Amino acid sequence: MLNEQPIELDIDTETSLVVNNVGLEKSKPIITLYGSGVVEIQINTSAAFQINIDDSYVTVNSMIEEAYKDNISTLKNRQMTGEFPILSVGDNTITWTGNLTKIVVEPHSRWL
């Protein structure tokens, strides 16, 4: 989808974020996580991945299957375990455990 707006949440007490994939196919989002330490992300009821945020934020890019800070010349793949996230068609509930202060999700809704 062109011009799809990222979904951004500054975290105070929230423990979940609902992201809508408005397309007709599963999508490969780009998720930027701000915080510190080990964070585990779940999408709907499945554990997606775990990552150690060692430098204020990290981006998990399912489009190219890379984790990085700033750009892909600063890879963080060794700090990630699990699968790159996929968003199902419709609403997807993202939950987390760990020290997150902000999450930004670019859904990348798709049609064939």
CSV table of N, CA, C and O in Angstrom, one decimal:
chain,number,residue,atom,x,y,z
A,1,MET,N,0.8,-1.2,0.0
A,1,MET,CA,0.0,0.0,0.0
A,1,MET,C,0.9,1.2,0.0
A,1,MET,O,1.8,1.4,0.8
A,2,LEU,N,0.6,2.1,-0.9
A,2,LEU,CA,1.4,3.4,-1.0
A,2,LEU,C,0.9,4.3,0.1
A,2,LEU,O,-0.3,4.4,0.4
A,3,ASN,N,1.8,5.1,0.7
A,3,ASN,CA,1.4,6.1,1.7
A,3,ASN,C,0.8,5.6,2.9
A,3,ASN,O,0.0,6.3,3.5
A,4,GLU,N,1.0,4.4,3.3
A,4,GLU,CA,0.5,3.8,4.5
A,4,GLU,C,1.2,4.4,5.7
A,4,GLU,O,2.5,4.3,5.7
A,5,GLN,N,0.5,4.9,6.6
A,5,GLN,CA,1.1,5.6,7.8
A,5,GLN,C,1.6,4.6,8.8
A,5,GLN,O,0.9,3.6,9.1
A,6,PRO,N,2.8,4.8,9.3
A,6,PRO,CA,3.3,4.0,10.4
A,6,PRO,C,2.4,4.2,11.7
A,6,PRO,O,1.8,5.2,11.9
A,7,ILE,N,2.4,3.1,12.5
A,7,ILE,CA,1.6,3.2,13.7
A,7,ILE,C,2.6,3.3,14.8
A,7,ILE,O,3.6,2.5,14.9
A,8,GLU,N,2.5,4.3,15.6
A,8,GLU,CA,3.5,4.6,16.6
A,8,GLU,C,2.9,4.7,18.0
A,8,GLU,O,1.8,5.2,18.2
A,9,LEU,N,3.5,4.1,19.0
A,9,LEU,CA,3.0,4.1,20.3
A,9,LEU,C,4.1,4.3,21.3
A,9,LEU,O,5.1,3.6,21.4
A,10,ASP,N,4.0,5.5,22.1
A,10,ASP,CA,4.9,5.7,23.2
A,10,ASP,C,4.3,4.9,24.4
A,10,ASP,O,3.1,5.1,24.7
A,11,ILE,N,5.1,4.1,25.0
A,11,ILE,CA,4.6,3.2,26.0
A,11,ILE,C,4.8,3.7,27.4
A,11,ILE,O,5.9,4.1,27.8
A,12,ASP,N,3.7,3.8,28.1
A,12,ASP,CA,3.7,4.1,29.5
A,12,ASP,C,3.2,2.9,30.3
A,12,ASP,O,4.0,2.3,30.9
A,13,THR,N,2.0,2.6,30.1
A,13,THR,CA,1.4,1.4,30.8
A,13,THR,C,0.9,0.3,29.8
A,13,THR,O,0.4,-0.7,30.3
A,14,GLU,N,0.8,0.7,28.5
A,14,GLU,CA,0.3,-0.3,27.6
A,14,GLU,C,1.1,-1.5,27.5
A,14,GLU,O,2.3,-1.5,27.7
A,15,THR,N,0.4,-2.6,27.2
A,15,THR,CA,1.1,-3.9,27.0
A,15,THR,C,0.8,-4.5,25.7
A,15,THR,O,1.2,-5.7,25.4
A,16,SER,N,0.1,-3.8,24.8
A,16,SER,CA,-0.2,-4.3,23.5
A,16,SER,C,-0.5,-3.2,22.5
A,16,SER,O,-0.8,-2.1,22.9
A,17,LEU,N,-0.5,-3.5,21.2
A,17,LEU,CA,-0.8,-2.6,20.2
A,17,LEU,C,-1.5,-3.4,19.1
A,17,LEU,O,-1.0,-4.5,18.7
A,18,VAL,N,-2.6,-2.9,18.6
A,18,VAL,CA,-3.3,-3.5,17.5
A,18,VAL,C,-2.9,-2.8,16.2
A,18,VAL,O,-3.0,-1.6,16.0
A,19,VAL,N,-2.5,-3.7,15.2
A,19,VAL,CA,-2.1,-3.2,13.9
A,19,VAL,C,-3.0,-3.9,12.9
A,19,VAL,O,-3.1,-5.1,12.9
A,20,ASN,N,-3.6,-3.1,12.0
A,20,ASN,CA,-4.5,-3.6,11.0
A,20,ASN,C,-3.7,-3.7,9.6
A,20,ASN,O,-3.3,-2.7,9.1
A,21,ASN,N,-3.6,-5.0,9.1
A,21,ASN,CA,-3.2,-5.2,7.8
A,21,ASN,C,-4.4,-5.1,6.9
A,21,ASN,O,-5.2,-6.0,6.8
A,22,VAL,N,-4.6,-4.0,6.2
A,22,VAL,CA,-5.8,-3.8,5.4
A,22,VAL,C,-5.7,-4.5,4.0
A,22,VAL,O,-6.7,-4.4,3.3
A,23,GLY,N,-4.6,-5.1,3.7
A,23,GLY,CA,-4.5,-5.8,2.4
A,23,GLY,C,-5.2,-7.1,2.4
A,23,GLY,O,-5.9,-7.5,3.4
A,24,LEU,N,-5.0,-7.9,1.3
A,24,LEU,CA,-5.7,-9.2,1.2
A,24,LEU,C,-4.7,-10.3,1.3
A,24,LEU,O,-5.0,-11.5,1.1
A,25,GLU,N,-3.4,-10.0,1.6
A,25,GLU,CA,-2.3,-11.0,1.8
A,25,GLU,C,-1.6,-10.7,3.1
A,25,GLU,O,-1.6,-9.6,3.5
A,26,LYS,N,-0.9,-11.7,3.6
A,26,LYS,CA,0.0,-11.5,4.7
A,26,LYS,C,1.0,-10.5,4.3
A,26,LYS,O,1.4,-10.4,3.2
A,27,SER,N,1.4,-9.7,5.3
A,27,SER,CA,2.4,-8.6,5.1
A,27,SER,C,3.7,-8.8,5.9
A,27,SER,O,3.7,-9.5,6.9
A,28,LYS,N,4.7,-8.2,5.4
A,28,LYS,CA,6.0,-8.3,6.1
A,28,LYS,C,6.3,-6.9,6.7
A,28,LYS,O,6.8,-6.0,5.9
A,29,PRO,N,6.1,-6.6,7.9
A,29,PRO,CA,6.2,-5.3,8.5
A,29,PRO,C,7.7,-4.9,8.8
A,29,PRO,O,8.5,-5.8,8.8
A,30,ILE,N,7.9,-3.7,9.0
A,30,ILE,CA,9.1,-3.1,9.6
A,30,ILE,C,8.8,-2.6,11.0
A,30,ILE,O,7.9,-1.7,11.1
A,31,ILE,N,9.4,-3.2,12.0
A,31,ILE,CA,9.1,-2.8,13.4
A,31,ILE,C,10.3,-2.2,14.0
A,31,ILE,O,11.4,-2.8,14.0
A,32,THR,N,10.2,-1.0,14.5
A,32,THR,CA,11.3,-0.4,15.3
A,32,THR,C,11.0,-0.3,16.8
A,32,THR,O,9.9,0.1,17.1
A,33,LEU,N,11.9,-0.9,17.6
A,33,LEU,CA,11.7,-1.0,19.0
A,33,LEU,C,12.6,-0.2,19.7
A,33,LEU,O,13.8,-0.2,19.5
A,34,TYR,N,12.1,0.7,20.7
A,34,TYR,CA,13.0,1.5,21.5
A,34,TYR,C,12.9,1.0,22.9
A,34,TYR,O,11.8,0.7,23.4
A,35,GLY,N,14.0,1.0,23.6
A,35,GLY,CA,14.1,0.5,24.9
A,35,GLY,C,15.5,-0.1,25.3
A,35,GLY,O,16.5,0.4,24.7
A,36,SER,N,15.5,-1.1,26.1
A,36,SER,CA,16.8,-1.7,26.5
A,36,SER,C,16.6,-3.1,27.0
A,36,SER,O,15.5,-3.4,27.5
A,37,GLY,N,17.6,-3.9,26.8
A,37,GLY,CA,17.6,-5.2,27.3
A,37,GLY,C,16.9,-6.2,26.4
A,37,GLY,O,16.6,-5.8,25.2
A,38,VAL,N,16.6,-7.4,26.9
A,38,VAL,CA,16.0,-8.4,26.1
A,38,VAL,C,14.4,-8.1,26.1
A,38,VAL,O,13.8,-8.0,27.1
A,39,VAL,N,13.9,-8.1,24.8
A,39,VAL,CA,12.5,-7.9,24.6
A,39,VAL,C,11.9,-9.0,23.8
A,39,VAL,O,12.6,-9.4,22.8
A,40,GLU,N,10.8,-9.6,24.2
A,40,GLU,CA,10.2,-10.6,23.4
A,40,GLU,C,8.9,-10.1,22.9
A,40,GLU,O,8.1,-9.5,23.6
A,41,ILE,N,8.7,-10.3,21.6
A,41,ILE,CA,7.5,-9.8,20.8
A,41,ILE,C,6.7,-11.0,20.4
A,41,ILE,O,7.2,-12.0,19.9
A,42,GLN,N,5.4,-10.9,20.7
A,42,GLN,CA,4.4,-11.9,20.2
A,42,GLN,C,3.4,-11.2,19.3
A,42,GLN,O,3.0,-10.0,19.5
A,43,ILE,N,3.0,-11.9,18.2
A,43,ILE,CA,2.0,-11.4,17.3
A,43,ILE,C,0.8,-12.3,17.4
A,43,ILE,O,1.0,-13.5,17.1
A,44,ASN,N,-0.3,-11.8,17.7
A,44,ASN,CA,-1.5,-12.6,18.0
A,44,ASN,C,-1.2,-13.5,19.2
A,44,ASN,O,-0.8,-13.0,20.2
A,45,THR,N,-1.2,-14.8,19.0
A,45,THR,CA,-0.9,-15.7,20.2
A,45,THR,C,0.4,-16.4,20.0
A,45,THR,O,0.8,-17.3,20.8
A,46,SER,N,1.2,-16.1,18.9
A,46,SER,CA,2.4,-16.8,18.6
A,46,SER,C,3.6,-15.9,19.0
A,46,SER,O,3.7,-14.7,18.7
A,47,ALA,N,4.6,-16.6,19.6
A,47,ALA,CA,5.9,-15.9,19.9
A,47,ALA,C,6.5,-15.6,18.5
A,47,ALA,O,6.7,-16.6,17.7
A,48,ALA,N,6.9,-14.4,18.2
A,48,ALA,CA,7.5,-14.1,16.9
A,48,ALA,C,9.0,-14.1,17.1
A,48,ALA,O,9.7,-14.9,16.4
A,49,PHE,N,9.5,-13.2,18.0
A,49,PHE,CA,11.0,-13.1,18.1
A,49,PHE,C,11.4,-12.5,19.4
A,49,PHE,O,10.6,-11.9,20.1
A,50,GLN,N,12.7,-12.7,19.7
A,50,GLN,CA,13.2,-12.1,20.9
A,50,GLN,C,14.5,-11.3,20.5
A,50,GLN,O,15.2,-11.8,19.6
A,51,ILE,N,14.7,-10.1,21.0
A,51,ILE,CA,15.9,-9.3,20.6
A,51,ILE,C,16.4,-8.6,21.8
A,51,ILE,O,15.7,-8.2,22.7
A,52,ASN,N,17.8,-8.4,21.8
A,52,ASN,CA,18.4,-7.7,22.8
A,52,ASN,C,18.7,-6.3,22.3
A,52,ASN,O,19.5,-6.1,21.3
A,53,ILE,N,18.0,-5.3,22.9
A,53,ILE,CA,18.2,-3.9,22.4
A,53,ILE,C,19.4,-3.3,23.3
A,53,ILE,O,19.2,-3.0,24.4
A,54,ASP,N,20.6,-3.2,22.7
A,54,ASP,CA,21.7,-2.8,23.4
A,54,ASP,C,22.2,-1.4,23.1
A,54,ASP,O,23.1,-0.9,23.7
A,55,ASP,N,21.4,-0.7,22.2
A,55,ASP,CA,21.9,0.6,21.9
A,55,ASP,C,20.7,1.5,21.6
A,55,ASP,O,20.5,2.0,20.4
A,56,SER,N,19.7,1.7,22.5
A,56,SER,CA,18.6,2.5,22.5
A,56,SER,C,17.4,2.1,21.5
A,56,SER,O,16.3,2.2,21.9
A,57,TYR,N,17.7,1.6,20.3
A,57,TYR,CA,16.6,1.1,19.5
A,57,TYR,C,17.2,0.1,18.5
A,57,TYR,O,18.4,0.1,18.2
A,58,VAL,N,16.3,-0.7,17.9
A,58,VAL,CA,16.7,-1.6,16.8
A,58,VAL,C,15.5,-1.7,15.9
A,58,VAL,O,14.3,-1.6,16.3
A,59,THR,N,15.8,-1.9,14.6
A,59,THR,CA,14.7,-2.1,13.6
A,59,THR,C,14.7,-3.6,13.1
A,59,THR,O,15.8,-4.1,12.8
A,60,VAL,N,13.6,-4.2,13.1
A,60,VAL,CA,13.4,-5.5,12.6
A,60,VAL,C,12.6,-5.4,11.3
A,60,VAL,O,11.5,-5.1,11.3
A,61,ASN,N,13.3,-5.7,10.2
A,61,ASN,CA,12.8,-5.5,8.9
A,61,ASN,C,12.4,-6.8,8.2
A,61,ASN,O,13.3,-7.5,7.8
A,62,SER,N,11.2,-7.2,8.2
A,62,SER,CA,10.8,-8.5,7.6
A,62,SER,C,10.8,-8.5,6.1
A,62,SER,O,10.9,-9.5,5.5
A,63,MET,N,10.8,-7.3,5.5
A,63,MET,CA,10.9,-7.2,4.0
A,63,MET,C,12.2,-7.8,3.5
A,63,MET,O,12.3,-8.5,2.6
A,64,ILE,N,13.3,-7.5,4.2
A,64,ILE,CA,14.7,-7.9,3.8
A,64,ILE,C,15.2,-8.9,4.8
A,64,ILE,O,16.4,-9.4,4.6
A,65,GLU,N,14.5,-9.3,5.9
A,65,GLU,CA,14.9,-10.2,6.9
A,65,GLU,C,16.2,-9.8,7.5
A,65,GLU,O,17.2,-10.6,7.5
A,66,GLU,N,16.3,-8.6,8.0
A,66,GLU,CA,17.5,-8.1,8.7
A,66,GLU,C,17.0,-7.3,9.9
A,66,GLU,O,16.0,-6.7,9.9
A,67,ALA,N,17.9,-7.4,11.0
A,67,ALA,CA,17.7,-6.5,12.1
A,67,ALA,C,18.9,-5.6,12.2
A,67,ALA,O,20.0,-6.0,11.9
A,68,TYR,N,18.7,-4.3,12.4
A,68,TYR,CA,19.8,-3.3,12.3
A,68,TYR,C,19.5,-2.1,13.2
A,68,TYR,O,18.3,-1.9,13.6
A,69,LYS,N,20.5,-1.2,13.3
A,69,LYS,CA,20.3,0.1,13.9
A,69,LYS,C,20.8,1.1,12.9
A,69,LYS,O,21.8,0.9,12.3
A,70,ASP,N,20.0,2.1,12.6
A,70,ASP,CA,20.2,3.1,11.6
A,70,ASP,C,20.1,2.6,10.2
A,70,ASP,O,19.2,3.1,9.5
A,71,ASN,N,20.9,1.7,9.8
A,71,ASN,CA,20.8,1.2,8.4
A,71,ASN,C,21.4,-0.2,8.4
A,71,ASN,O,22.0,-0.7,9.4
A,72,ILE,N,21.4,-0.9,7.3
A,72,ILE,CA,21.8,-2.3,7.3
A,72,ILE,C,23.3,-2.5,7.4
A,72,ILE,O,23.8,-3.6,7.5
A,73,SER,N,24.1,-1.4,7.5
A,73,SER,CA,25.5,-1.5,7.7
A,73,SER,C,25.8,-1.7,9.2
A,73,SER,O,26.9,-2.1,9.6
A,74,THR,N,24.8,-1.6,10.1
A,74,THR,CA,25.0,-1.8,11.5
A,74,THR,C,24.0,-3.0,11.9
A,74,THR,O,23.0,-2.8,12.5
A,75,LEU,N,24.3,-4.2,11.4
A,75,LEU,CA,23.4,-5.3,11.6
A,75,LEU,C,23.4,-5.8,13.1
A,75,LEU,O,24.4,-5.7,13.8
A,76,LYS,N,22.2,-6.2,13.5
A,76,LYS,CA,21.9,-6.7,14.9
A,76,LYS,C,21.3,-8.1,14.8
A,76,LYS,O,20.7,-8.5,15.8
A,77,ASN,N,21.5,-8.8,13.7
A,77,ASN,CA,20.9,-10.1,13.6
A,77,ASN,C,21.4,-11.1,14.7
A,77,ASN,O,20.6,-12.0,15.1
A,78,ARG,N,22.6,-11.0,15.1
A,78,ARG,CA,23.1,-11.9,16.2
A,78,ARG,C,22.4,-11.7,17.5
A,78,ARG,O,22.5,-12.5,18.4
A,79,GLN,N,21.7,-10.6,17.7
A,79,GLN,CA,21.0,-10.3,18.9
A,79,GLN,C,19.5,-10.7,18.8
A,79,GLN,O,18.8,-10.4,19.8
A,80,MET,N,19.1,-11.3,17.7
A,80,MET,CA,17.7,-11.7,17.5
A,80,MET,C,17.6,-13.2,17.4
A,80,MET,O,18.5,-13.8,16.7
A,81,THR,N,16.6,-13.8,18.0
A,81,THR,CA,16.3,-15.2,17.9
A,81,THR,C,14.8,-15.2,17.5
A,81,THR,O,14.0,-14.4,17.9
A,82,GLY,N,14.5,-16.3,16.7
A,82,GLY,CA,13.1,-16.4,16.3
A,82,GLY,C,12.9,-16.0,14.8
A,82,GLY,O,13.8,-15.8,14.1
A,83,GLU,N,11.6,-15.9,14.5
A,83,GLU,CA,11.2,-15.6,13.1
A,83,GLU,C,11.0,-14.2,12.9
A,83,GLU,O,10.5,-13.5,13.8
A,84,PHE,N,11.2,-13.7,11.7
A,84,PHE,CA,10.8,-12.3,11.3
A,84,PHE,C,9.3,-12.3,11.3
A,84,PHE,O,8.7,-13.2,10.8
A,85,PRO,N,8.7,-11.2,11.8
A,85,PRO,CA,7.3,-11.2,12.0
A,85,PRO,C,6.5,-11.0,10.7
A,85,PRO,O,7.0,-10.4,9.7
A,86,ILE,N,5.3,-11.6,10.7
A,86,ILE,CA,4.4,-11.6,9.5
A,86,ILE,C,3.1,-11.1,10.1
A,86,ILE,O,2.7,-11.6,11.2
A,87,LEU,N,2.4,-10.2,9.4
A,87,LEU,CA,1.1,-9.8,9.9
A,87,LEU,C,0.0,-10.5,9.0
A,87,LEU,O,0.0,-10.4,7.8
A,88,SER,N,-1.0,-11.1,9.7
A,88,SER,CA,-2.1,-11.7,9.0
A,88,SER,C,-3.0,-10.6,8.5
A,88,SER,O,-2.9,-9.4,8.9
A,89,VAL,N,-3.9,-10.9,7.6
A,89,VAL,CA,-4.9,-10.0,7.1
A,89,VAL,C,-5.8,-9.6,8.3
A,89,VAL,O,-6.2,-10.5,9.1
A,90,GLY,N,-6.1,-8.3,8.4
A,90,GLY,CA,-7.0,-7.9,9.5
A,90,GLY,C,-6.2,-7.4,10.7
A,90,GLY,O,-5.0,-7.0,10.5
A,91,ASP,N,-6.9,-7.4,11.8
A,91,ASP,CA,-6.2,-6.9,13.0
A,91,ASP,C,-5.2,-7.9,13.6
A,91,ASP,O,-5.4,-9.2,13.6
A,92,ASN,N,-4.1,-7.4,14.0
A,92,ASN,CA,-3.0,-8.2,14.6
A,92,ASN,C,-2.6,-7.5,16.0
A,92,ASN,O,-2.4,-6.3,16.0
A,93,THR,N,-2.7,-8.3,17.0
A,93,THR,CA,-2.3,-7.8,18.3
A,93,THR,C,-0.9,-8.1,18.6
A,93,THR,O,-0.5,-9.3,18.7
A,94,ILE,N,-0.1,-7.0,18.8
A,94,ILE,CA,1.3,-7.2,19.1
A,94,ILE,C,1.5,-7.0,20.6
A,94,ILE,O,1.0,-5.9,21.2
A,95,THR,N,2.1,-7.9,21.3
A,95,THR,CA,2.3,-7.8,22.8
A,95,THR,C,3.8,-8.0,23.0
A,95,THR,O,4.5,-8.5,22.1
A,96,TRP,N,4.3,-7.6,24.2
A,96,TRP,CA,5.7,-7.7,24.5
A,96,TRP,C,5.9,-7.9,25.9
A,96,TRP,O,5.1,-7.6,26.8
A,97,THR,N,7.1,-8.4,26.2
A,97,THR,CA,7.6,-8.5,27.6
A,97,THR,C,9.0,-7.9,27.5
A,97,THR,O,9.7,-8.0,26.5
A,98,GLY,N,9.4,-7.1,28.5
A,98,GLY,CA,10.7,-6.5,28.5
A,98,GLY,C,10.5,-5.0,28.6
A,98,GLY,O,9.4,-4.5,28.7
A,99,ASN,N,11.6,-4.3,28.5
A,99,ASN,CA,11.7,-2.8,28.7
A,99,ASN,C,11.6,-2.1,27.4
A,99,ASN,O,12.6,-1.8,26.8
A,100,LEU,N,10.3,-1.8,27.0
A,100,LEU,CA,10.1,-1.0,25.8
A,100,LEU,C,9.6,0.3,26.1
A,100,LEU,O,8.7,0.4,27.0
A,101,THR,N,10.0,1.4,25.5
A,101,THR,CA,9.5,2.7,25.7
A,101,THR,C,8.7,3.2,24.5
A,101,THR,O,7.9,4.1,24.7
A,102,LYS,N,8.9,2.6,23.3
A,102,LYS,CA,8.2,3.1,22.1
A,102,LYS,C,8.3,1.9,21.1
A,102,LYS,O,9.3,1.2,21.0
A,103,ILE,N,7.2,1.8,20.3
A,103,ILE,CA,7.2,0.9,19.2
A,103,ILE,C,6.6,1.6,18.0
A,103,ILE,O,5.7,2.3,18.1
A,104,VAL,N,7.3,1.4,16.8
A,104,VAL,CA,6.8,2.0,15.6
A,104,VAL,C,6.6,0.8,14.6
A,104,VAL,O,7.6,0.1,14.3
A,105,VAL,N,5.4,0.7,14.0
A,105,VAL,CA,5.2,-0.5,13.1
A,105,VAL,C,4.8,0.1,11.7
A,105,VAL,O,3.8,0.9,11.6
A,106,GLU,N,5.5,-0.3,10.7
A,106,GLU,CA,5.1,0.0,9.3
A,106,GLU,C,4.5,-1.3,8.8
A,106,GLU,O,5.2,-2.3,8.5
A,107,PRO,N,3.1,-1.4,8.6
A,107,PRO,CA,2.5,-2.7,8.3
A,107,PRO,C,2.8,-3.3,6.9
A,107,PRO,O,2.8,-4.5,6.8
A,108,HIS,N,3.0,-2.4,5.9
A,108,HIS,CA,3.3,-2.9,4.6
A,108,HIS,C,2.2,-3.8,4.0
A,108,HIS,O,2.4,-4.9,3.5
A,109,SER,N,0.9,-3.3,4.2
A,109,SER,CA,-0.2,-4.1,3.7
A,109,SER,C,-0.1,-4.4,2.2
A,109,SER,O,0.5,-3.6,1.4
A,110,ARG,N,-0.5,-5.6,1.8
A,110,ARG,CA,-0.3,-6.0,0.4
A,110,ARG,C,-1.5,-6.6,-0.3
A,110,ARG,O,-2.4,-7.2,0.4
A,111,TRP,N,-1.6,-6.5,-1.6
A,111,TRP,CA,-2.6,-7.1,-2.4
A,111,TRP,C,-1.8,-7.8,-3.5
A,111,TRP,O,-0.8,-7.4,-3.9
A,112,LEU,N,-2.4,-8.9,-4.1
A,112,LEU,CA,-1.9,-9.5,-5.3
A,112,LEU,C,-2.7,-9.2,-6.5
A,112,LEU,O,-3.8,-8.9,-6.5
